[in-house]
Amino acid sequence: MLRGIMHEMNILVTVAVIAGLYVSIFLVAEKVFMQDED
């Protein structure tokens, strides 16, 4: 039971980290493109 919960938590943490990386990359890219337009 405990192992199953830990495994699910690890998957959630991994998904959250990957999502955070994609969001940060998107925000940085958006800032760069905005600067280029200026």
CSV table of N, CA and C in Angstrom, one decimal:
chain,number,residue,atom,x,y,z
A,1,MET,N,0.8,-1.2,0.0
A,1,MET,CA,0.0,0.0,0.0
A,1,MET,C,0.9,1.3,0.0
A,2,LEU,N,1.8,1.3,1.0
A,2,LEU,CA,2.7,2.5,1.1
A,2,LEU,C,3.5,2.7,-0.2
A,3,ARG,N,4.0,1.6,-0.7
A,3,ARG,CA,4.9,1.7,-1.9
A,3,ARG,C,4.1,2.2,-3.1
A,4,GLY,N,2.8,1.8,-3.2
A,4,GLY,CA,2.0,2.2,-4.3
A,4,GLY,C,1.7,3.7,-4.2
A,5,ILE,N,1.5,4.2,-3.0
A,5,ILE,CA,1.3,5.7,-2.8
A,5,ILE,C,2.6,6.4,-3.1
A,6,MET,N,3.7,5.9,-2.7
A,6,MET,CA,5.0,6.6,-3.0
A,6,MET,C,5.2,6.6,-4.5
A,7,HIS,N,4.9,5.5,-5.2
A,7,HIS,CA,5.1,5.5,-6.6
A,7,HIS,C,4.3,6.5,-7.3
A,8,GLU,N,3.0,6.6,-6.9
A,8,GLU,CA,2.1,7.6,-7.5
A,8,GLU,C,2.6,9.0,-7.2
A,9,MET,N,3.1,9.2,-6.0
A,9,MET,CA,3.6,10.6,-5.7
A,9,MET,C,4.8,10.9,-6.5
A,10,ASN,N,5.7,9.9,-6.8
A,10,ASN,CA,6.9,10.2,-7.6
A,10,ASN,C,6.4,10.5,-9.0
A,11,ILE,N,5.4,9.9,-9.5
A,11,ILE,CA,4.9,10.2,-10.9
A,11,ILE,C,4.4,11.6,-10.9
A,12,LEU,N,3.6,12.0,-9.9
A,12,LEU,CA,3.0,13.3,-9.8
A,12,LEU,C,4.1,14.4,-9.8
A,13,VAL,N,5.1,14.1,-8.9
A,13,VAL,CA,6.2,15.1,-8.8
A,13,VAL,C,6.9,15.2,-10.1
A,14,THR,N,7.2,14.1,-10.8
A,14,THR,CA,7.9,14.1,-12.1
A,14,THR,C,7.1,14.9,-13.1
A,15,VAL,N,5.8,14.7,-13.2
A,15,VAL,CA,4.9,15.4,-14.1
A,15,VAL,C,4.9,16.9,-13.8
A,16,ALA,N,4.9,17.2,-12.5
A,16,ALA,CA,4.8,18.6,-12.1
A,16,ALA,C,6.1,19.3,-12.5
A,17,VAL,N,7.3,18.6,-12.3
A,17,VAL,CA,8.6,19.2,-12.6
A,17,VAL,C,8.7,19.4,-14.1
A,18,ILE,N,8.3,18.4,-14.9
A,18,ILE,CA,8.3,18.6,-16.4
A,18,ILE,C,7.4,19.7,-16.8
A,19,ALA,N,6.2,19.8,-16.2
A,19,ALA,CA,5.3,20.8,-16.6
A,19,ALA,C,5.9,22.2,-16.2
A,20,GLY,N,6.5,22.3,-15.1
A,20,GLY,CA,7.1,23.5,-14.6
A,20,GLY,C,8.2,24.0,-15.6
A,21,LEU,N,9.0,23.0,-16.1
A,21,LEU,CA,10.1,23.3,-17.0
A,21,LEU,C,9.5,23.8,-18.3
A,22,TYR,N,8.5,23.2,-18.8
A,22,TYR,CA,7.9,23.6,-20.1
A,22,TYR,C,7.4,25.0,-19.9
A,23,VAL,N,6.7,25.3,-18.8
A,23,VAL,CA,6.1,26.7,-18.6
A,23,VAL,C,7.2,27.7,-18.5
A,24,SER,N,8.3,27.4,-17.8
A,24,SER,CA,9.4,28.4,-17.6
A,24,SER,C,10.1,28.6,-19.0
A,25,ILE,N,10.3,27.5,-19.8
A,25,ILE,CA,10.9,27.7,-21.1
A,25,ILE,C,9.9,28.5,-22.0
A,26,PHE,N,8.6,28.3,-21.9
A,26,PHE,CA,7.7,29.0,-22.7
A,26,PHE,C,7.7,30.5,-22.4
A,27,LEU,N,7.8,30.8,-21.0
A,27,LEU,CA,7.8,32.2,-20.6
A,27,LEU,C,9.1,32.9,-21.0
A,28,VAL,N,10.2,32.2,-20.9
A,28,VAL,CA,11.5,32.8,-21.4
A,28,VAL,C,11.4,33.1,-22.9
A,29,ALA,N,10.9,32.1,-23.6
A,29,ALA,CA,10.9,32.2,-25.1
A,29,ALA,C,10.0,33.4,-25.5
A,30,GLU,N,8.8,33.5,-24.7
A,30,GLU,CA,7.9,34.6,-25.0
A,30,GLU,C,8.6,36.0,-24.8
A,31,LYS,N,9.3,36.1,-23.6
A,31,LYS,CA,10.1,37.3,-23.3
A,31,LYS,C,11.1,37.6,-24.4
A,32,VAL,N,11.8,36.6,-24.9
A,32,VAL,CA,12.8,36.8,-26.0
A,32,VAL,C,12.1,37.3,-27.2
A,33,PHE,N,11.0,36.7,-27.6
A,33,PHE,CA,10.3,37.1,-28.8
A,33,PHE,C,9.8,38.5,-28.7
A,34,MET,N,9.3,38.9,-27.5
A,34,MET,CA,8.7,40.2,-27.3
A,34,MET,C,9.9,41.2,-27.4
A,35,GLN,N,11.0,40.9,-26.9
A,35,GLN,CA,12.2,41.8,-27.1
A,35,GLN,C,12.6,42.0,-28.5
A,36,ASP,N,12.5,40.9,-29.3
A,36,ASP,CA,12.9,40.9,-30.7
A,36,ASP,C,11.9,41.8,-31.5
A,37,GLU,N,10.7,41.8,-31.1
A,37,GLU,CA,9.7,42.6,-31.8
A,37,GLU,C,10.0,44.1,-31.6
A,38,ASP,N,10.4,44.4,-30.4
A,38,ASP,CA,10.8,45.8,-30.1
A,38,ASP,C,12.0,46.3,-30.9
